[in-house]
Coordinates of C-alpha atoms in Angstrom, one line a residue:
M1 CA -87.4 94.2 82.6
T2 CA -88.7 93.9 86.1
E3 CA -88.8 89.9 85.9
A4 CA -85.2 89.9 84.5
S5 CA -84.1 92.1 87.5
Q6 CA -85.8 89.9 90.1
H7 CA -84.5 86.5 88.8
G8 CA -81.1 87.6 87.9
P9 CA -79.7 88.2 91.4
E10 CA -81.3 84.9 92.7
R11 CA -79.6 83.0 89.8
G12 CA -76.3 84.8 90.6
R13 CA -76.6 83.8 94.3
E14 CA -77.4 80.1 93.5
Y15 CA -74.5 79.9 91.1
D16 CA -72.1 81.4 93.6
D17 CA -73.2 78.9 96.4
Q18 CA -72.7 76.0 94.0
R19 CA -69.2 77.2 93.3
V20 CA -68.4 77.9 97.0
H21 CA -69.9 74.6 98.5
G22 CA -69.7 72.1 95.7
G23 CA -66.7 73.1 93.5
R24 CA -63.0 73.4 94.1
P25 CA -60.4 76.2 93.2
P26 CA -59.0 76.1 89.6
G27 CA -55.9 74.1 89.4
A28 CA -56.7 72.0 92.7
P29 CA -56.1 68.3 92.4
H30 CA -59.2 65.9 92.3
E31 CA -59.8 64.0 95.5
P32 CA -62.3 61.2 95.6
Q33 CA -65.3 62.1 97.6
T34 CA -66.7 58.7 98.3
R35 CA -65.4 55.4 99.6
H36 CA -66.4 53.8 96.3
E37 CA -64.3 56.4 94.3
R38 CA -61.4 56.0 96.7
H39 CA -61.4 52.2 96.2
E40 CA -61.3 52.6 92.5
A41 CA -58.5 54.9 92.6
E42 CA -56.2 52.7 94.7
P43 CA -54.8 49.5 93.1
P44 CA -56.0 46.3 94.8
V45 CA -53.5 44.9 97.3
E46 CA -52.1 41.4 96.3
G47 CA -53.1 38.8 99.0
P48 CA -50.5 36.4 100.4
L49 CA -52.1 33.3 99.0
H50 CA -52.2 34.8 95.5
A51 CA -48.5 35.7 95.7
L52 CA -47.7 32.2 97.1
A53 CA -49.5 30.5 94.3
K54 CA -47.9 32.7 91.7
A55 CA -44.4 32.0 93.1
A56 CA -45.0 28.2 93.6
W57 CA -45.2 27.4 89.8
Q58 CA -42.2 29.4 89.1
V59 CA -40.1 27.6 91.8
V60 CA -41.3 24.2 90.5
L61 CA -40.6 25.2 86.9
V62 CA -37.0 26.2 87.7
T63 CA -36.4 23.0 89.8
G64 CA -37.8 20.9 86.8
I65 CA -35.6 22.6 84.2
A66 CA -32.5 22.2 86.4
S67 CA -33.3 18.5 87.0
L68 CA -33.8 18.0 83.2
I69 CA -30.6 19.6 82.3
L70 CA -28.6 17.8 85.0
G71 CA -30.1 14.5 83.9
I72 CA -29.3 15.1 80.3
L73 CA -25.6 16.0 81.2
V74 CA -25.2 12.9 83.4
L75 CA -26.5 10.7 80.5
V76 CA -24.3 12.4 77.9
W77 CA -21.2 12.6 79.9
P78 CA -21.4 9.9 82.5
G79 CA -17.5 9.6 83.1
H80 CA -17.4 13.4 83.7
S81 CA -20.5 13.2 86.0
L82 CA -18.8 10.5 88.1
A83 CA -15.6 12.6 88.4
V84 CA -17.5 15.5 89.7
A85 CA -19.5 13.4 92.1
G86 CA -16.3 12.0 93.3
V87 CA -14.8 15.5 93.9
L88 CA -18.0 16.6 95.6
F89 CA -17.9 13.5 97.9
G90 CA -14.3 14.3 98.9
L91 CA -15.4 17.8 99.7
Y92 CA -18.2 16.5 101.8
L93 CA -15.8 14.1 103.7
L94 CA -13.4 17.0 104.3
V95 CA -16.0 19.4 105.7
S96 CA -17.9 16.8 107.9
G97 CA -14.5 15.7 109.2
V98 CA -13.5 19.3 110.3
F99 CA -16.9 19.7 111.9
Q100 CA -16.5 16.5 113.8
L101 CA -13.1 17.3 115.1
T102 CA -14.4 20.8 116.2
A103 CA -17.2 19.0 118.0
A104 CA -14.6 16.6 119.7
F105 CA -12.5 19.5 121.1
G106 CA -15.0 22.2 121.7
T107 CA -17.9 20.4 123.3
H108 CA -18.6 19.4 126.9
Q109 CA -19.7 15.8 126.1
A110 CA -18.6 12.7 127.8
T111 CA -14.9 11.5 127.0
S112 CA -16.1 8.5 125.2
L113 CA -18.2 10.5 122.8
R114 CA -15.5 13.0 122.2
V115 CA -13.1 10.2 121.3
L116 CA -15.5 8.8 118.9
A117 CA -16.1 12.0 117.3
F118 CA -12.4 12.6 117.0
I119 CA -11.8 9.1 115.3
S120 CA -14.7 9.7 112.9
G121 CA -13.5 13.2 112.0
A122 CA -10.0 12.1 111.5
L123 CA -11.1 9.2 109.2
S124 CA -13.4 11.4 107.1
I125 CA -10.6 13.8 106.6
L126 CA -8.3 10.9 105.5
L127 CA -10.8 9.5 103.1
G128 CA -11.5 12.9 101.8
L129 CA -7.9 13.5 101.0
L130 CA -7.7 10.2 99.3
C131 CA -10.5 11.2 97.1
F132 CA -8.4 13.9 95.6
R133 CA -5.5 11.6 94.7
G134 CA -7.4 10.5 91.5
P135 CA -10.8 10.2 90.1
M136 CA -10.7 6.4 90.4
Q137 CA -10.1 6.6 94.2
S138 CA -13.0 9.0 94.7
I139 CA -15.3 6.9 92.6
L140 CA -14.3 3.7 94.6
L141 CA -14.8 5.3 97.8
L142 CA -18.1 6.8 96.8
A143 CA -19.3 3.4 95.7
L144 CA -18.2 1.7 98.8
W145 CA -19.8 4.5 100.9
I146 CA -23.2 4.0 99.2
G147 CA -22.9 0.3 99.3
I148 CA -22.2 0.2 103.0
G149 CA -25.0 2.6 103.6
W150 CA -27.5 0.5 101.6
L151 CA -26.3 -2.7 103.4
I152 CA -26.9 -1.3 106.8
R153 CA -30.2 0.5 105.7
G154 CA -31.4 -2.8 104.2
V155 CA -30.7 -4.8 107.4
T156 CA -32.3 -2.4 109.7
H157 CA -35.4 -1.8 107.4
T158 CA -36.0 -5.5 107.2
M159 CA -35.7 -6.2 110.8
A160 CA -38.0 -3.2 111.7
A161 CA -40.6 -4.5 109.3
I162 CA -40.3 -8.2 110.7
S163 CA -40.5 -7.0 114.4
D164 CA -43.4 -4.7 113.9
P165 CA -46.6 -6.4 112.8
R166 CA -48.5 -3.1 112.8
M167 CA -46.3 -1.5 110.1
P168 CA -48.3 -0.5 107.0
A169 CA -47.7 -2.6 103.9
R170 CA -45.4 -4.8 105.9
G171 CA -44.8 -7.2 103.2
W172 CA -43.6 -4.5 100.8
Q173 CA -41.4 -3.1 103.4
I174 CA -39.7 -6.3 103.8
V175 CA -39.1 -6.7 100.2
L176 CA -37.9 -3.2 100.1
G177 CA -35.4 -3.9 102.8
V178 CA -34.1 -7.1 101.2
L179 CA -33.6 -5.4 97.8
T180 CA -31.7 -2.6 99.6
F181 CA -29.5 -5.1 101.2
V182 CA -28.8 -7.0 98.0
A183 CA -28.1 -3.7 96.2
G184 CA -25.5 -2.9 98.8
I185 CA -23.8 -6.2 98.4
V186 CA -23.7 -5.8 94.6
L187 CA -22.3 -2.2 94.9
I188 CA -19.6 -3.3 97.3
D189 CA -18.8 -6.4 95.1
S190 CA -18.2 -4.5 91.9
P191 CA -18.2 -0.9 92.7
F192 CA -17.0 0.6 89.3
R193 CA -19.6 -1.3 87.3
S194 CA -22.4 -0.7 89.8
V195 CA -21.6 3.0 90.0
A196 CA -21.8 3.2 86.1
V197 CA -25.2 1.6 86.1
L198 CA -26.3 3.7 89.1
T199 CA -25.2 6.9 87.2
L200 CA -27.2 5.9 84.2
V201 CA -30.3 5.1 86.3
G202 CA -29.7 8.4 88.2
G203 CA -29.7 10.3 84.8
I204 CA -32.9 8.7 83.6
W205 CA -34.5 9.4 86.9
L206 CA -33.5 13.1 86.7
V207 CA -34.8 13.5 83.3
V208 CA -38.2 11.9 84.3
V209 CA -38.4 13.9 87.4
G210 CA -37.5 17.1 85.4
I211 CA -40.3 16.6 82.9
T212 CA -42.8 15.8 85.5
E213 CA -42.0 18.9 87.5
I214 CA -42.3 21.0 84.4
I215 CA -45.7 19.7 83.6
T216 CA -46.8 20.1 87.2
A217 CA -45.5 23.7 87.1
F218 CA -47.7 24.7 84.3
R219 CA -50.7 23.0 86.0
I220 CA -50.0 25.0 89.1
R221 CA -49.9 28.2 87.0
H222 CA -53.3 27.3 85.6
R223 CA -54.8 26.9 89.1
A224 CA -52.9 30.0 90.4
K225 CA -54.8 32.2 87.9
Q226 CA -58.1 31.0 89.5
V227 CA -57.0 32.5 92.9
P228 CA -58.3 36.0 93.5
Q229 CA -55.7 38.6 93.7
T230 CA -56.9 39.9 97.2
V231 CA -56.9 36.6 98.8

Protein backbone atom coordinates (compact mmCIF):
# COMPACT_ATOMS: atom_id res chain seq x y z
CA MET A 1 0.00 0.00 0.00
CA THR A 2 2.82 2.38 0.84
CA GLU A 3 4.70 1.70 -2.44
CA ALA A 4 1.55 2.13 -4.49
CA SER A 5 0.83 5.46 -2.79
CA GLN A 6 4.41 6.65 -3.45
CA HIS A 7 4.61 5.67 -7.16
CA GLY A 8 1.06 6.63 -8.02
CA PRO A 9 1.40 10.45 -7.79
CA GLU A 10 4.81 10.43 -9.52
CA ARG A 11 3.37 8.44 -12.44
CA GLY A 12 0.46 10.83 -12.57
CA ARG A 13 2.71 13.90 -12.73
CA GLU A 14 4.87 12.34 -15.49
CA TYR A 15 1.78 11.45 -17.51
CA ASP A 16 0.42 14.97 -17.09
CA ASP A 17 3.72 16.55 -18.21
CA GLN A 18 3.79 14.41 -21.36
CA ARG A 19 0.25 15.47 -22.19
CA VAL A 20 1.00 19.16 -21.61
CA HIS A 21 4.38 19.42 -23.35
CA GLY A 22 4.32 16.69 -25.96
CA GLY A 23 0.71 16.24 -26.87
CA ARG A 24 -1.98 18.39 -28.49
CA PRO A 25 -5.58 19.10 -27.53
CA PRO A 26 -8.23 16.71 -28.82
CA GLY A 27 -9.48 17.65 -32.27
CA ALA A 28 -6.47 19.89 -33.11
CA PRO A 29 -5.06 19.45 -36.66
CA HIS A 30 -1.78 17.64 -37.07
CA GLU A 31 1.19 19.91 -37.86
CA PRO A 32 4.53 18.54 -39.04
CA GLN A 33 7.15 19.12 -36.39
CA THR A 34 10.29 18.58 -38.46
CA ARG A 35 11.56 19.86 -41.79
CA HIS A 36 11.54 16.34 -43.21
CA GLU A 37 7.89 15.82 -42.27
CA ARG A 38 6.98 19.24 -43.72
CA HIS A 39 8.78 18.37 -46.98
CA GLU A 40 6.90 15.08 -47.24
CA ALA A 41 3.55 16.76 -46.62
CA GLU A 42 3.96 19.36 -49.42
CA PRO A 43 3.92 18.15 -53.08
CA PRO A 44 7.17 18.76 -55.00
CA VAL A 45 7.22 21.91 -57.14
CA GLU A 46 7.58 21.27 -60.88
CA GLY A 47 10.76 22.80 -62.25
CA PRO A 48 10.85 24.93 -65.42
CA LEU A 49 13.05 22.47 -67.34
CA HIS A 50 10.69 19.58 -66.60
CA ALA A 51 7.65 21.63 -67.64
CA LEU A 52 9.39 22.74 -70.84
CA ALA A 53 10.38 19.17 -71.71
CA LYS A 54 6.83 17.96 -71.08
CA ALA A 55 5.31 20.67 -73.26
CA ALA A 56 7.88 20.34 -76.06
CA TRP A 57 6.89 16.86 -77.18
CA GLN A 58 3.20 17.82 -77.17
CA VAL A 59 3.85 20.83 -79.42
CA VAL A 60 5.96 18.75 -81.82
CA LEU A 61 3.29 16.03 -81.86
CA VAL A 62 0.50 18.49 -82.71
CA THR A 63 2.64 20.07 -85.43
CA GLY A 64 3.44 16.67 -86.92
CA ILE A 65 -0.20 15.58 -86.95
CA ALA A 66 -1.24 18.87 -88.58
CA SER A 67 1.47 18.52 -91.26
CA LEU A 68 0.47 14.92 -91.93
CA ILE A 69 -3.23 15.78 -92.30
CA LEU A 70 -2.48 18.79 -94.51
CA GLY A 71 -0.19 16.71 -96.73
CA ILE A 72 -2.83 14.01 -97.15
CA LEU A 73 -5.46 16.61 -98.03
CA VAL A 74 -3.15 18.17 -100.62
CA LEU A 75 -2.47 14.76 -102.22
CA VAL A 76 -6.14 13.71 -102.20
CA TRP A 77 -7.59 17.02 -103.43
CA PRO A 78 -4.83 18.87 -105.31
CA GLY A 79 -7.28 21.05 -107.26
CA HIS A 80 -9.04 22.29 -104.13
CA SER A 81 -5.67 22.81 -102.44
CA LEU A 82 -4.54 25.02 -105.31
CA ALA A 83 -7.77 27.02 -105.14
CA VAL A 84 -7.36 27.57 -101.38
CA ALA A 85 -3.71 28.55 -101.90
CA GLY A 86 -4.78 31.04 -104.56
CA VAL A 87 -7.37 32.62 -102.26
CA LEU A 88 -4.84 32.87 -99.43
CA PHE A 89 -2.36 34.42 -101.84
CA GLY A 90 -4.95 37.00 -102.88
CA LEU A 91 -5.64 37.85 -99.23
CA TYR A 92 -1.92 38.21 -98.61
CA LEU A 93 -1.58 40.64 -101.52
CA LEU A 94 -4.50 42.73 -100.30
CA VAL A 95 -3.26 42.95 -96.71
CA SER A 96 0.32 43.72 -97.72
CA GLY A 97 -0.90 46.36 -100.18
CA VAL A 98 -2.97 48.11 -97.51
CA PHE A 99 0.01 48.16 -95.15
CA GLN A 100 2.27 49.56 -97.84
CA LEU A 101 -0.21 52.33 -98.66
CA THR A 102 -0.48 53.15 -94.97
CA ALA A 103 3.30 53.33 -94.73
CA ALA A 104 3.40 55.58 -97.80
CA PHE A 105 0.99 58.14 -96.33
CA GLY A 106 1.74 57.83 -92.63
CA THR A 107 5.53 57.76 -92.38
CA HIS A 108 8.12 60.52 -92.47
CA GLN A 109 10.44 58.87 -94.99
CA ALA A 110 11.93 60.42 -98.08
CA THR A 111 9.60 61.30 -100.93
CA SER A 112 11.14 58.70 -103.27
CA LEU A 113 10.61 55.88 -100.73
CA ARG A 114 7.03 56.97 -100.14
CA VAL A 115 6.35 56.94 -103.90
CA LEU A 116 7.82 53.44 -104.21
CA ALA A 117 5.74 52.23 -101.26
CA PHE A 118 2.60 53.73 -102.84
CA ILE A 119 3.25 52.08 -106.24
CA SER A 120 4.05 48.71 -104.62
CA GLY A 121 0.96 48.86 -102.41
CA ALA A 122 -1.32 49.81 -105.29
CA LEU A 123 0.03 46.96 -107.45
CA SER A 124 -0.38 44.48 -104.59
CA ILE A 125 -4.01 45.48 -104.11
CA LEU A 126 -4.66 45.27 -107.84
CA LEU A 127 -3.12 41.79 -108.09
CA GLY A 128 -5.02 40.70 -104.99
CA LEU A 129 -8.31 41.78 -106.55
CA LEU A 130 -7.42 39.88 -109.75
CA CYS A 131 -6.94 36.72 -107.68
CA PHE A 132 -10.61 36.82 -106.66
CA ARG A 133 -11.89 36.97 -110.24
CA GLY A 134 -11.42 33.22 -110.58
CA PRO A 135 -9.29 30.30 -109.40
CA MET A 136 -7.27 30.21 -112.65
CA GLN A 137 -6.16 33.82 -112.29
CA SER A 138 -5.09 33.28 -108.67
CA ILE A 139 -3.17 30.11 -109.53
CA LEU A 140 -1.49 31.84 -112.47
CA LEU A 141 -0.45 34.83 -110.36
CA LEU A 142 0.75 32.53 -107.57
CA ALA A 143 2.88 30.53 -110.01
CA LEU A 144 4.35 33.67 -111.57
CA TRP A 145 5.03 35.14 -108.14
CA ILE A 146 6.88 32.02 -106.99
CA GLY A 147 8.71 31.72 -110.31
CA ILE A 148 9.95 35.32 -110.25
CA GLY A 149 11.00 34.92 -106.63
CA TRP A 150 12.96 31.74 -107.43
CA LEU A 151 14.52 33.43 -110.46
CA ILE A 152 15.80 36.39 -108.44
CA ARG A 153 16.89 34.19 -105.55
CA GLY A 154 18.79 31.85 -107.88
CA VAL A 155 20.70 34.71 -109.49
CA THR A 156 21.62 36.39 -106.19
CA HIS A 157 22.55 33.07 -104.53
CA THR A 158 24.78 32.03 -107.43
CA MET A 159 26.50 35.41 -107.63
CA ALA A 160 27.09 35.47 -103.87
CA ALA A 161 28.64 31.99 -103.96
CA ILE A 162 30.87 32.87 -106.92
CA SER A 163 32.07 36.17 -105.43
CA ASP A 164 32.82 34.79 -101.94
CA PRO A 165 35.52 32.09 -101.98
CA ARG A 166 35.24 31.66 -98.17
CA MET A 167 31.60 30.48 -98.33
CA PRO A 168 31.19 26.99 -96.83
CA ALA A 169 30.31 24.29 -99.39
CA ARG A 170 30.75 26.84 -102.14
CA GLY A 171 30.31 24.36 -104.97
CA TRP A 172 27.03 23.04 -103.60
CA GLN A 173 25.82 26.62 -103.05
CA ILE A 174 26.48 27.43 -106.71
CA VAL A 175 24.63 24.28 -107.81
CA LEU A 176 21.70 25.19 -105.54
CA GLY A 177 21.55 28.71 -106.97
CA VAL A 178 21.59 27.42 -110.57
CA LEU A 179 18.85 24.87 -109.81
CA THR A 180 16.71 27.57 -108.17
CA PHE A 181 17.19 29.80 -111.20
CA VAL A 182 16.20 26.98 -113.61
CA ALA A 183 13.16 26.11 -111.44
CA GLY A 184 12.02 29.74 -111.62
CA ILE A 185 12.28 29.73 -115.42
CA VAL A 186 10.32 26.47 -115.69
CA LEU A 187 7.62 27.79 -113.35
CA ILE A 188 7.25 31.01 -115.36
CA ASP A 189 7.25 29.15 -118.70
CA SER A 190 4.49 26.67 -117.82
CA PRO A 191 2.89 27.91 -114.61
CA PHE A 192 -0.17 25.62 -114.42
CA ARG A 193 1.70 22.37 -115.02
CA SER A 194 4.55 23.45 -112.78
CA VAL A 195 2.21 24.44 -109.96
CA ALA A 196 0.47 21.06 -110.19
CA VAL A 197 3.82 19.29 -109.87
CA LEU A 198 4.81 21.67 -107.08
CA THR A 199 1.59 20.86 -105.25
CA LEU A 200 2.28 17.12 -105.53
CA VAL A 201 5.83 17.57 -104.24
CA GLY A 202 4.59 19.82 -101.45
CA GLY A 203 2.00 17.25 -100.36
CA ILE A 204 4.60 14.47 -100.24
CA TRP A 205 6.96 16.75 -98.34
CA LEU A 206 4.27 17.59 -95.77
CA VAL A 207 3.52 13.89 -95.22
CA VAL A 208 7.20 13.08 -94.72
CA VAL A 209 7.68 16.02 -92.36
CA GLY A 210 4.57 15.07 -90.38
CA ILE A 211 5.69 11.46 -89.88
CA THR A 212 9.17 12.60 -88.89
CA GLU A 213 7.84 15.07 -86.34
CA ILE A 214 5.48 12.50 -84.83
CA ILE A 215 8.37 10.05 -84.34
CA THR A 216 10.50 12.88 -82.93
CA ALA A 217 7.73 13.84 -80.50
CA PHE A 218 7.63 10.36 -78.95
CA ARG A 219 11.41 10.35 -78.65
CA ILE A 220 11.25 13.71 -76.88
CA ARG A 221 8.58 12.29 -74.58
CA HIS A 222 10.86 9.38 -73.67
CA ARG A 223 13.70 11.79 -72.91
CA ALA A 224 11.37 14.12 -70.96
CA LYS A 225 10.52 11.32 -68.52
CA GLN A 226 14.19 11.17 -67.54
CA VAL A 227 14.23 14.83 -66.45
CA PRO A 228 13.68 15.18 -62.66
CA GLN A 229 10.45 16.89 -61.72
CA THR A 230 12.12 19.52 -59.56
CA VAL A 231 14.66 20.61 -62.22
